[in-house]
Coordinates of C-alpha atoms and ligand atoms in Angstrom, one line a residue:
X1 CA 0.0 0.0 0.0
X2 CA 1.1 3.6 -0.7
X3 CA 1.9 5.7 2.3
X4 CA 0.8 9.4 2.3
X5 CA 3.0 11.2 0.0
X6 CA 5.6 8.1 -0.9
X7 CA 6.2 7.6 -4.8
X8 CA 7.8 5.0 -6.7
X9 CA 10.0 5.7 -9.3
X10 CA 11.1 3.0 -12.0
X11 CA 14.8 2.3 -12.2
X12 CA 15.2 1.7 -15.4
X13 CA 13.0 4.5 -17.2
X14 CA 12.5 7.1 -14.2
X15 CA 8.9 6.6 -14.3
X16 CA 7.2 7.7 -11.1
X17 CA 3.8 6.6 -10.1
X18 CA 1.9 7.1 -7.1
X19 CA 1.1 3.3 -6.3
X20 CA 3.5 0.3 -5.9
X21 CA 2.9 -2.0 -8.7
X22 CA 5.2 -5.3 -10.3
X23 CA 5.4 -4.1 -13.5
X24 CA 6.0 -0.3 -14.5
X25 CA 3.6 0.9 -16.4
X26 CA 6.1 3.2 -17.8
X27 CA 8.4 1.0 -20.2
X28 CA 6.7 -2.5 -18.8
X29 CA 9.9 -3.3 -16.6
X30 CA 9.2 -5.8 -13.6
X31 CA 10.6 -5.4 -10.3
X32 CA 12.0 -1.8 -10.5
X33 CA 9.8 0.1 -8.8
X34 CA 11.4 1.7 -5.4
X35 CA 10.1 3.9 -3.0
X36 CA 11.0 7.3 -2.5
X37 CA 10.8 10.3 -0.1
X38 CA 9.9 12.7 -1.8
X39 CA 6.4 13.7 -0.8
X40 CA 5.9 15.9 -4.1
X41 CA 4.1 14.5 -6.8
X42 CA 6.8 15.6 -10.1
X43 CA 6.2 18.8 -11.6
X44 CA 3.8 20.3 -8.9
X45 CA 5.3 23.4 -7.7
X46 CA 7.0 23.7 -4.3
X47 CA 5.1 25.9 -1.6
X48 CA 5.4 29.7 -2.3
X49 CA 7.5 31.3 0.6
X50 CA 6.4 34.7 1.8
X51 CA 4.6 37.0 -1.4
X52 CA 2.2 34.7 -3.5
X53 CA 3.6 36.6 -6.4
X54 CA 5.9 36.2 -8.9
X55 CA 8.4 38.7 -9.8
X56 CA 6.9 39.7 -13.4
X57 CA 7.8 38.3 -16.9
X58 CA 10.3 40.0 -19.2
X59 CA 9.6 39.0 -22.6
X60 CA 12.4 39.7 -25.2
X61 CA 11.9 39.9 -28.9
X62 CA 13.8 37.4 -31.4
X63 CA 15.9 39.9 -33.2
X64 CA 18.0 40.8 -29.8
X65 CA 21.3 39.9 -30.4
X66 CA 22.7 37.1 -28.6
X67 CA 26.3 37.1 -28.1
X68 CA 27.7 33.4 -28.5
X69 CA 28.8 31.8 -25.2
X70 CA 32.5 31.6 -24.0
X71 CA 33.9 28.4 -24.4
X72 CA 37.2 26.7 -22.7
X73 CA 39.1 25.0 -25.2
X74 CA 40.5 21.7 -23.6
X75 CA 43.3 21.1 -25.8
X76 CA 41.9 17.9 -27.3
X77 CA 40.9 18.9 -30.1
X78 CA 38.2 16.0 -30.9
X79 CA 36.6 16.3 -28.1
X80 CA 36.2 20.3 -28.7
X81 CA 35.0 19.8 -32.2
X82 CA 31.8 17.4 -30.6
X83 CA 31.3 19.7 -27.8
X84 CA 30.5 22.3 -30.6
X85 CA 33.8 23.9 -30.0
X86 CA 35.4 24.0 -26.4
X87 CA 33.0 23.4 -23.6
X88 CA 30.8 26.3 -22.5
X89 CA 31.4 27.5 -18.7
X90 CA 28.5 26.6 -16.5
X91 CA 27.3 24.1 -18.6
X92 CA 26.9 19.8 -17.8
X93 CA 27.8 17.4 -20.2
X94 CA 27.2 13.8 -19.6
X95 CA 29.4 11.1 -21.6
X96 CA 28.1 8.0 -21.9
X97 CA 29.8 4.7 -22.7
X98 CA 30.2 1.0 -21.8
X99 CA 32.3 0.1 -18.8
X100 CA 35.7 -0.3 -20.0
X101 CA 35.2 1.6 -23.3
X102 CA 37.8 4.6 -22.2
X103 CA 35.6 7.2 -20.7
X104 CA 38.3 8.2 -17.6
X105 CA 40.8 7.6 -20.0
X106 CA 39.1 10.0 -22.6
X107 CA 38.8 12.4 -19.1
X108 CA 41.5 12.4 -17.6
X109 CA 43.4 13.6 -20.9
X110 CA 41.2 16.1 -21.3
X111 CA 41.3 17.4 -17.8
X112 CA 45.3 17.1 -17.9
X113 CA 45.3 19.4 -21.3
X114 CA 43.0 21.7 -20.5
X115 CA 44.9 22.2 -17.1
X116 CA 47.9 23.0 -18.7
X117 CA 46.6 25.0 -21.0
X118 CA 45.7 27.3 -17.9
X119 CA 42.1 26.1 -16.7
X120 CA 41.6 25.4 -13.3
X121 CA 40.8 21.3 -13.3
X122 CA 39.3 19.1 -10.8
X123 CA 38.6 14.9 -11.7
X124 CA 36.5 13.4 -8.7
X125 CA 36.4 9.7 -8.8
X126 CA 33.6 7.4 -7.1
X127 CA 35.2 4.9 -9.0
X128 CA 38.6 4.1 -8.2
X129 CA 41.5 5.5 -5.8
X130 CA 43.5 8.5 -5.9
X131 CA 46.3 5.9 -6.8
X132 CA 45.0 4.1 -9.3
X133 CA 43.9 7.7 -10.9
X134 CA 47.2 9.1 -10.7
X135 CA 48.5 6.0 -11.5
X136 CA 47.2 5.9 -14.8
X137 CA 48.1 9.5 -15.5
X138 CA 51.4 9.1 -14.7
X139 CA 51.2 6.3 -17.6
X140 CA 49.5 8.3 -20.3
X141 CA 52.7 11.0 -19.6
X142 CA 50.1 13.7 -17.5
X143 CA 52.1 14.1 -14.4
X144 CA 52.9 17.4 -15.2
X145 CA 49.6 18.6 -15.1
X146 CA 48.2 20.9 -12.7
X147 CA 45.0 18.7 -12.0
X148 CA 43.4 18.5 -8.7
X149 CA 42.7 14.7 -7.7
X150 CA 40.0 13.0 -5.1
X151 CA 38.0 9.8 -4.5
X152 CA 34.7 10.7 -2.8
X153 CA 31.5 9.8 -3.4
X154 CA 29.5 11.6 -0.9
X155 CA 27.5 14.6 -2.6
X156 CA 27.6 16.8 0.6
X157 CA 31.2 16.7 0.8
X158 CA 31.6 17.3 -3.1
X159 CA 29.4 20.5 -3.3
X160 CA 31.0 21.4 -0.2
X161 CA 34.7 21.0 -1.7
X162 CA 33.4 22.9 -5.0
X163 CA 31.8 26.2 -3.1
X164 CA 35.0 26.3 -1.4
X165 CA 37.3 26.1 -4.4
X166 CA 36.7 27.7 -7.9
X167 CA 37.2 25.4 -10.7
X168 CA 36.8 26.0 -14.8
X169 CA 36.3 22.5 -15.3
X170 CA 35.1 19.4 -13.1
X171 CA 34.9 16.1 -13.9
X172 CA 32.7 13.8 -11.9
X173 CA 33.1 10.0 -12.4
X174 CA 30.6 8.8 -12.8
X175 CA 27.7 10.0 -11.5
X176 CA 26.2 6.4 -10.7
X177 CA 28.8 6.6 -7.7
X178 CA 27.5 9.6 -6.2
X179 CA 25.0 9.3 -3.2
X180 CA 23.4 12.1 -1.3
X181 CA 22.3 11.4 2.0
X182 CA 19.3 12.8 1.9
X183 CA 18.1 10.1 0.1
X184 CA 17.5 6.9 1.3
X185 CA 17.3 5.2 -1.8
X186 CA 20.9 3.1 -2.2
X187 CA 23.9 4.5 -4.8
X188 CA 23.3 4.5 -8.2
X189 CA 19.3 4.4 -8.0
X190 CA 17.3 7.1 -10.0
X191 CA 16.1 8.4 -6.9
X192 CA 20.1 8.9 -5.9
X193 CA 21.4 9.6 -9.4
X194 CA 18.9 12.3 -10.5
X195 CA 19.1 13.8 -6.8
X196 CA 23.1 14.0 -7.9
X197 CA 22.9 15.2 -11.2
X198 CA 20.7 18.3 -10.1
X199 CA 22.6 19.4 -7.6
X200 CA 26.0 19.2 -9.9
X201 CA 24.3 20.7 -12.8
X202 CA 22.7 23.3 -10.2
X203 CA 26.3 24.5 -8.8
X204 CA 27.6 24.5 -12.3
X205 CA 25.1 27.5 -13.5
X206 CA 25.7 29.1 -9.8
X207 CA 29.5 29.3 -10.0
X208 CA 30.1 29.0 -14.1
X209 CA 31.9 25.8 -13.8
X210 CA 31.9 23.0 -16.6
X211 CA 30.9 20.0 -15.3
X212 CA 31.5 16.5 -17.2
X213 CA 29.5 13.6 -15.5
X214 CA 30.5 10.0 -16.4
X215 CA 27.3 7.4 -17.5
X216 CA 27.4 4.0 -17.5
X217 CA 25.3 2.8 -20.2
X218 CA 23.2 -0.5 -19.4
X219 CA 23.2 -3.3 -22.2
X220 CA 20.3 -1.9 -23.8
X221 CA 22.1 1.4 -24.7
X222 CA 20.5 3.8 -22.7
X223 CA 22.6 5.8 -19.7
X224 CA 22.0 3.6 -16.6
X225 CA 18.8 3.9 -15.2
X226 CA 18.5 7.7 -15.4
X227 CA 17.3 8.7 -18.7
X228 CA 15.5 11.3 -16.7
X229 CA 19.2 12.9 -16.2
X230 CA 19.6 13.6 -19.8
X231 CA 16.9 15.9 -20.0
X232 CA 18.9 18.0 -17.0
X233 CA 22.5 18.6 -19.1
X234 CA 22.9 20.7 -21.6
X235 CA 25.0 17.9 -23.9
X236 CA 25.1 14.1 -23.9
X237 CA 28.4 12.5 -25.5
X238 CA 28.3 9.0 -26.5
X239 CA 31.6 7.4 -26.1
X240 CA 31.6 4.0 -28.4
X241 CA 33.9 1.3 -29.8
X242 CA 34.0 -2.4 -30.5
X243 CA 35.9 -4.6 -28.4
X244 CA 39.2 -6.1 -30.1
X245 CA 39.3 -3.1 -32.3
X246 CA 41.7 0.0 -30.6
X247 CA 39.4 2.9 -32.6
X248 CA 36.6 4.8 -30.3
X249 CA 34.1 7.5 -31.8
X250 CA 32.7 10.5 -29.8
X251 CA 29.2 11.2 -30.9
X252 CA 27.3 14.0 -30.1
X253 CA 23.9 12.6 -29.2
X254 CA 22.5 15.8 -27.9
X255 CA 24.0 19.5 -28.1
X256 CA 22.5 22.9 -26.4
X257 CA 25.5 24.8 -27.6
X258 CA 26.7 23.2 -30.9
X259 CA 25.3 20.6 -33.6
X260 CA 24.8 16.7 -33.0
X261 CA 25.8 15.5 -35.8
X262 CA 29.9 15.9 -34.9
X263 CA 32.2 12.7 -34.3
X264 CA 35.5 12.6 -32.6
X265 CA 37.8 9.5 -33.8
X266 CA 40.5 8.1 -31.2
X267 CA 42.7 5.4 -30.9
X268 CA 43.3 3.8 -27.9
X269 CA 47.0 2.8 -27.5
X270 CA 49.7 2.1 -24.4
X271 CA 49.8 5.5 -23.7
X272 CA 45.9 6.3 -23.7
X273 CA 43.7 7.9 -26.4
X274 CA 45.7 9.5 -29.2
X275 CA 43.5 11.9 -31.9
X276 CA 43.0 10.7 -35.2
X277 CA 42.6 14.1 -36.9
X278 CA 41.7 12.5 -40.9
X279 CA 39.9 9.4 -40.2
X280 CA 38.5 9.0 -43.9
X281 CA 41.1 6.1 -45.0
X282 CA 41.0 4.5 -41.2
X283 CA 38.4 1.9 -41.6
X284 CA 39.4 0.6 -45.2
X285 CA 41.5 -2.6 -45.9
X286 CA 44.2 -1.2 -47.8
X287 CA 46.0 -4.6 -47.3
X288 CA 45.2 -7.5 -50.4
X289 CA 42.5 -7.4 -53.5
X290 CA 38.8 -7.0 -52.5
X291 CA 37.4 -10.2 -52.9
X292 CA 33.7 -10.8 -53.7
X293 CA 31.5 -9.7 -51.1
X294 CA 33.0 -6.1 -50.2
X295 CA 32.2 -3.1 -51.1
X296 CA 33.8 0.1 -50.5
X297 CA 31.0 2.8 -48.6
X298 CA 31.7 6.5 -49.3
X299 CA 30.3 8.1 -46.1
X300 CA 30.0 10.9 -44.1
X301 CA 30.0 10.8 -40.5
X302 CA 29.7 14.2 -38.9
X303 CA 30.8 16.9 -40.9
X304 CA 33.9 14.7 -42.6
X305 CA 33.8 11.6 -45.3
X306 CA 35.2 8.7 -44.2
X307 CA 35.5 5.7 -46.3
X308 CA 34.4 2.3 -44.8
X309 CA 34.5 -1.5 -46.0
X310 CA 31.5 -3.3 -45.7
X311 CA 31.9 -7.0 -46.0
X312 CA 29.2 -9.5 -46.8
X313 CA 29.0 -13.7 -46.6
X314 CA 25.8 -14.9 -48.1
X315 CA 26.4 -18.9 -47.8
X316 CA 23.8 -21.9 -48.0
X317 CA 22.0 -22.3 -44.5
X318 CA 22.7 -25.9 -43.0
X319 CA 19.2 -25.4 -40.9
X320 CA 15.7 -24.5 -41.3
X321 CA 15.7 -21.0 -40.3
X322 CA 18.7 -19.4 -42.3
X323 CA 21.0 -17.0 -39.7
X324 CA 21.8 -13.2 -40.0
X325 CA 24.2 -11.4 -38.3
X326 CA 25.2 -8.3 -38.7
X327 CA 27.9 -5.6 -37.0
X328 CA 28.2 -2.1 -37.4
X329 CA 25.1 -1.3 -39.1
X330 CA 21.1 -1.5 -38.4
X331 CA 19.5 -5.1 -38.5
X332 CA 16.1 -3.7 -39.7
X333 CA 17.8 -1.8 -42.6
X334 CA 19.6 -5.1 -43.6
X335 CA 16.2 -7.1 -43.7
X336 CA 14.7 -4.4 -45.8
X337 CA 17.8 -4.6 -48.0
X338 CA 17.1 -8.3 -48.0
X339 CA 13.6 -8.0 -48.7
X340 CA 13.9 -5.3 -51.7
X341 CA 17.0 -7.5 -53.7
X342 CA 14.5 -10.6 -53.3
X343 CA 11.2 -8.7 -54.3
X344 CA 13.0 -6.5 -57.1
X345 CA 16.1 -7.9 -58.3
X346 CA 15.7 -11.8 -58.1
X347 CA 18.2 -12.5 -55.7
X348 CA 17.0 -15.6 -53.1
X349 CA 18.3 -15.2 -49.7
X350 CA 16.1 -17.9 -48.4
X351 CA 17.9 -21.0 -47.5
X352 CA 20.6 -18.6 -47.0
X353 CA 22.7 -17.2 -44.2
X354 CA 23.7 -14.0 -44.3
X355 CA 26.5 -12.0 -42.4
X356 CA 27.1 -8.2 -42.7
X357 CA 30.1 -6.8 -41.3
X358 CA 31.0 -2.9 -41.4
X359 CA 35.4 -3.3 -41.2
X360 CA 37.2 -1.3 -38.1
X361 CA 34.3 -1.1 -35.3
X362 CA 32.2 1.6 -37.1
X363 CA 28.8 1.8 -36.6
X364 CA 27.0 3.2 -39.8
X365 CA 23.3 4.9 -39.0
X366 CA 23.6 6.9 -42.8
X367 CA 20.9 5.7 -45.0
X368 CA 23.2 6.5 -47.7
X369 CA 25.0 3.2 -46.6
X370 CA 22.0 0.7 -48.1
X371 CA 23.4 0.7 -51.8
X372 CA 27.0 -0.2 -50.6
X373 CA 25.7 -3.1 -48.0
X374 CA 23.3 -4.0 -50.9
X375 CA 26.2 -4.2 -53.0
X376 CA 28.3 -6.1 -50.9
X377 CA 25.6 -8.9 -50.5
X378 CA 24.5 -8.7 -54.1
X379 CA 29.2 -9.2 -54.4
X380 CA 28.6 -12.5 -52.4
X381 CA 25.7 -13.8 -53.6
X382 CA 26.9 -13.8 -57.3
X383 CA 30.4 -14.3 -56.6
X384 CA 31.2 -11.6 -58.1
X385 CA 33.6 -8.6 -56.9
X386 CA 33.5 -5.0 -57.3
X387 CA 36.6 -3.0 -59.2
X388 CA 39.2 -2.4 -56.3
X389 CA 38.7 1.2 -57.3
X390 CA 35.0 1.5 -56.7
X391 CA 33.3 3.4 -53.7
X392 CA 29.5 3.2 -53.7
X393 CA 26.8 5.1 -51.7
X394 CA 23.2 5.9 -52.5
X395 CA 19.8 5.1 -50.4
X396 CA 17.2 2.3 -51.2
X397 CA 13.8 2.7 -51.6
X398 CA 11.0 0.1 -50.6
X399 CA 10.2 0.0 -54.5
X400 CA 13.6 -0.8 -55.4
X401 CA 15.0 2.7 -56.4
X402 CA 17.9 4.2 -55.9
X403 CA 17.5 8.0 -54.3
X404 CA 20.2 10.2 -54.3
X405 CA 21.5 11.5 -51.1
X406 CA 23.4 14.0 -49.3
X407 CA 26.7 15.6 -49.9
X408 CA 27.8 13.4 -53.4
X409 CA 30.2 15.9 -54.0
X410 CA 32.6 16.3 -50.8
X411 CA 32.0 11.7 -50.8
X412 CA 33.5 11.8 -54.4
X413 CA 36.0 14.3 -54.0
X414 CA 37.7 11.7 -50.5
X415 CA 36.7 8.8 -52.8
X416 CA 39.1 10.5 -55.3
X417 CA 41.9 12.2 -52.9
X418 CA 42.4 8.0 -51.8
X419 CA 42.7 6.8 -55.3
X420 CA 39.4 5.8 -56.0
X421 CA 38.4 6.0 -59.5
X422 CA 35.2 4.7 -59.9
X423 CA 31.5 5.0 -57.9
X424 CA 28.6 3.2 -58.0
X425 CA 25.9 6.0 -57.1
X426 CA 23.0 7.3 -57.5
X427 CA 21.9 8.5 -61.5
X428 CA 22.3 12.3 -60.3
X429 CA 26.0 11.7 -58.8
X430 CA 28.5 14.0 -60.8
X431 CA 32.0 13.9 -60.7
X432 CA 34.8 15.2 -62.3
X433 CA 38.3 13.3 -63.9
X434 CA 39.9 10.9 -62.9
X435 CA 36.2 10.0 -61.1
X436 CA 34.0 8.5 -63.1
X437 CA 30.2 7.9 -61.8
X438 CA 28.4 4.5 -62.7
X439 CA 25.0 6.1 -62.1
X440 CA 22.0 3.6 -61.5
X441 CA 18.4 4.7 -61.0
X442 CA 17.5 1.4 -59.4
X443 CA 18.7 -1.4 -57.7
X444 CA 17.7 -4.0 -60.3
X445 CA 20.3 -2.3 -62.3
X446 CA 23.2 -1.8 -59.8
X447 CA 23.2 -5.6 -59.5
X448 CA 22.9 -6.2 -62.8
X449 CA 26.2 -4.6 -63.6
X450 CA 28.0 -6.4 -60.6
X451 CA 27.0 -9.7 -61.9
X452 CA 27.8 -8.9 -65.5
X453 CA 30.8 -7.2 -64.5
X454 CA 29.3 -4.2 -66.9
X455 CA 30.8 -0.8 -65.6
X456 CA 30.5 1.2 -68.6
Ligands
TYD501 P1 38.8 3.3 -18.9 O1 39.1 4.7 -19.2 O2 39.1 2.8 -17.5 O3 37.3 2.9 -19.3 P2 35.9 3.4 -18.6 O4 36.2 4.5 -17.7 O5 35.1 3.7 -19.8 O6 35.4 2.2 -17.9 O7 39.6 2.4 -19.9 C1 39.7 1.1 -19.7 C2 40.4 0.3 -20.9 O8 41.3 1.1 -21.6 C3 41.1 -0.8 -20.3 O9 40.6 -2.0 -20.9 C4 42.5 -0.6 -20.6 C5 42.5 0.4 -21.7 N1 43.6 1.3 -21.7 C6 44.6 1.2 -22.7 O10 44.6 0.4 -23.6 N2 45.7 2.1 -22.7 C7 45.8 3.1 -21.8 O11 46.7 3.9 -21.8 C8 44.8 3.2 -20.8 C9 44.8 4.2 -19.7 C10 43.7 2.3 -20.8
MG502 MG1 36.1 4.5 -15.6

């Protein structure tokens, strides 16, 4: 039974309903409800003090002049370019990423640079001890830097240290860690997370300070628990990688003070996370002839190309219900992919499996991308590979047709600058010597050529 006043928030979504129940009716999780103190229903306003009044809107017009906010560059220069160009003073970025994936690495670096570039820089860690911090800076050549170390976890004692001393630039990891005691809810609950989160993000707009709050993301992809601490920062960073492979990408997944669409490109080595400043030729093979089922994908990931192999096996199925796997890319776009080269082009896929692999750890969300994966299987099925000189790119429509799509030109022009000569692309596609265009209006077509090996 619900007391007076007692909620129960979900701990996966952040749900809060007034009655206990098994299942939250929120995202239809069982078992996550937990009780919590606060008397206040969400969103009801707290109890005026003294005057029932309110101070009196000021309503500015949209012409006003805005002048852009200041921003502290860290020094990596990735990691500005995502932030939208340095991070903004006062603002709360959250990063996001598996356990183990290089967040405190990523951090740490970024601390230690923009420390010596001047910044005052603090790195709080719930996580592991002032040793094993400094430990790992020492390794990753940051001992020089002026950064201020400590292991706590207690919220009171953090907001107390931060009022004290005036920072540019805190990093807090991670927030799941954090616990405020006046909550009884245990660590890394919503109740204790989002109680954390407000009061960080709170003193960052008092005193100016950028504060960086470290998420761990749960298998399903979302930040731990707390989506509801999301809404409360003004950028979420999505740290990501494959395991076995050393590249990581930074992705802006939400931006108050820049675009979204930016990606950062590291490499994780002995001595932490080095920049890569021109990914466009990191995620080919450059090694050996392509063999039949790859195809090179002209892309665009933020605001640069970058050229990717995708490689496809489609190979008889030795059971009833054929397999397909795929990494890197989505595996609702590579059914419909499926679906349109059986309905429109005559391929069977059947009795077969099928595995789709995008080379070097990349994840691909570009619709742009279906032409090349479509190529790549259409390359296995027939046995049949592209021209080692080929890129291809274009999106797929349900009714077989290929659509043009977004920047042709600048995907050509990298195609070309790595010694690509060729592109398989949508019938619009232009491009000037030594790039020729093999321009296909539909799909039917585009396989048609790979199978005949026509690319005149
Ligand atoms: P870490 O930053 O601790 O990950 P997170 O904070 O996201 O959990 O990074 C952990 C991994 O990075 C670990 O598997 C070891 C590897 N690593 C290197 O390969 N080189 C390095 O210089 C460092 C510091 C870590
Ligand atoms: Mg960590």
């Amino acid at each position: 039974m619900a007391r007076d006043g007692a909620v129960y928030a979900c701990q996966s979504c952040g749900a809060v309903q007034t009655k206990w129940s098994g299942q939250c009716s929120g995202c239809g999780a069982w078992n996550t409800l937990v009780e919590e103190a606060q008397a206040r229903p969400p969103g009801a306003l707290a109890p005026a003090r003294g005057a029932a009044k309110g101070r009196g809107l000021n309503f500015e017009g949209l012409e006003d002049e805005t002048p852009a906010p200041p921003r502290i560059s860290t020094g990596v220069d990735e990691f500005d370019r995502v932030c939208g160009g340095g991070v903004v003073p006062g603002s709360a970025i959250l990063l996001g990423g598996d356990p183990g994936v290089g967040k405190s690495t990523l951090l740490m670096q970024v601390a230690a640079h923009a420390a010596r570039k001047g910044a005052a820089c603090a790195y709080i860690s719930g996580e592991e001890a002032v040793e094993q911090v400094r430990g790992r800076a020492q390794r990753m050549g940051l001992a020089d830097a002026p950064v201020k170390l400590a292991a706590e976890t207690s919220l009171r004692t953090i907001l107390d240290g931060l009022k004290r001393e005036r920072f540019d630039l805190v990093v807090i990891d991670s927030i799941q860690t954090m616990w405020s005691d006046a909550h009884e809810a245990g660590p890394g609950s919503v109740t204790q997370v989002r109680a954390a989160a407000g009061e960080l993000v709170r003193l960052a707009k008092k005193q100016g300070v950028a504060i960086i709050l470290v998420g761990h993301v749960t298998k399903e992809g979302t930040i731990a628990g707390p989506r509801v601490i999301e809404h409360m920062v003004d950028a979420v960073l999505a740290f990501e990688g494959e395991r076995g492979y050393p590249f990581r990408i930074l992705r802006g997944a939400k931006n108050r003070f820049g675009a979204t669409d930016e990606i950062g490109v590291f490499e994780m080595g002995d001595a932490g996370l080095s920049e890569v400043r021109n990914p466009s030729a990191l995620f080919l093979n450059t090694s050996g002839e392509r063999a039949a089922g790859a195809a090179v994908f002209a892309g665009i990931e933020g605001s640069r190309p970058v050229l990717v192999e995708f490689q496809a096996l489609v190979a008889p199925s030795a059971y009833g219900t054929p397999r397909r796997a795929v990494v890197g890319w989505d595996s609702g776009r590579l059914a419909m992919v499926l679906a349109v080269l059986e309905a429109r082009c005559g391929l069977g896929f059947g009795d077969r499996d099928v595995y789709l692999n995008v080379a070097g750890g990349l994840r691909i969300s570009e619709p742009a991308a279906d032409l090349a994966a479509a190529a790549a299987l259409a390359s296995s099925a027939l046995d049949q590979a592209l021209p080692q000189d080929c890129v291809v790119f274009g999106e797929i429509s349900l009714s077989g047709e290929v659509r043009p799509v977004s920047r042709m030109d600048a995907r050509l022009k990298e195609a070309a600058k790595l010694g690509f000569r060729r592109a398989l692309a949508p019938g619009d596609a232009d491009a000037a010597p030594p790039m020729t265009v093999t321009g296909v209006g539909r799909l039917a077509d585009a396989i048609r050529r790979i199978g005949d090996g026509d690319w005149n």
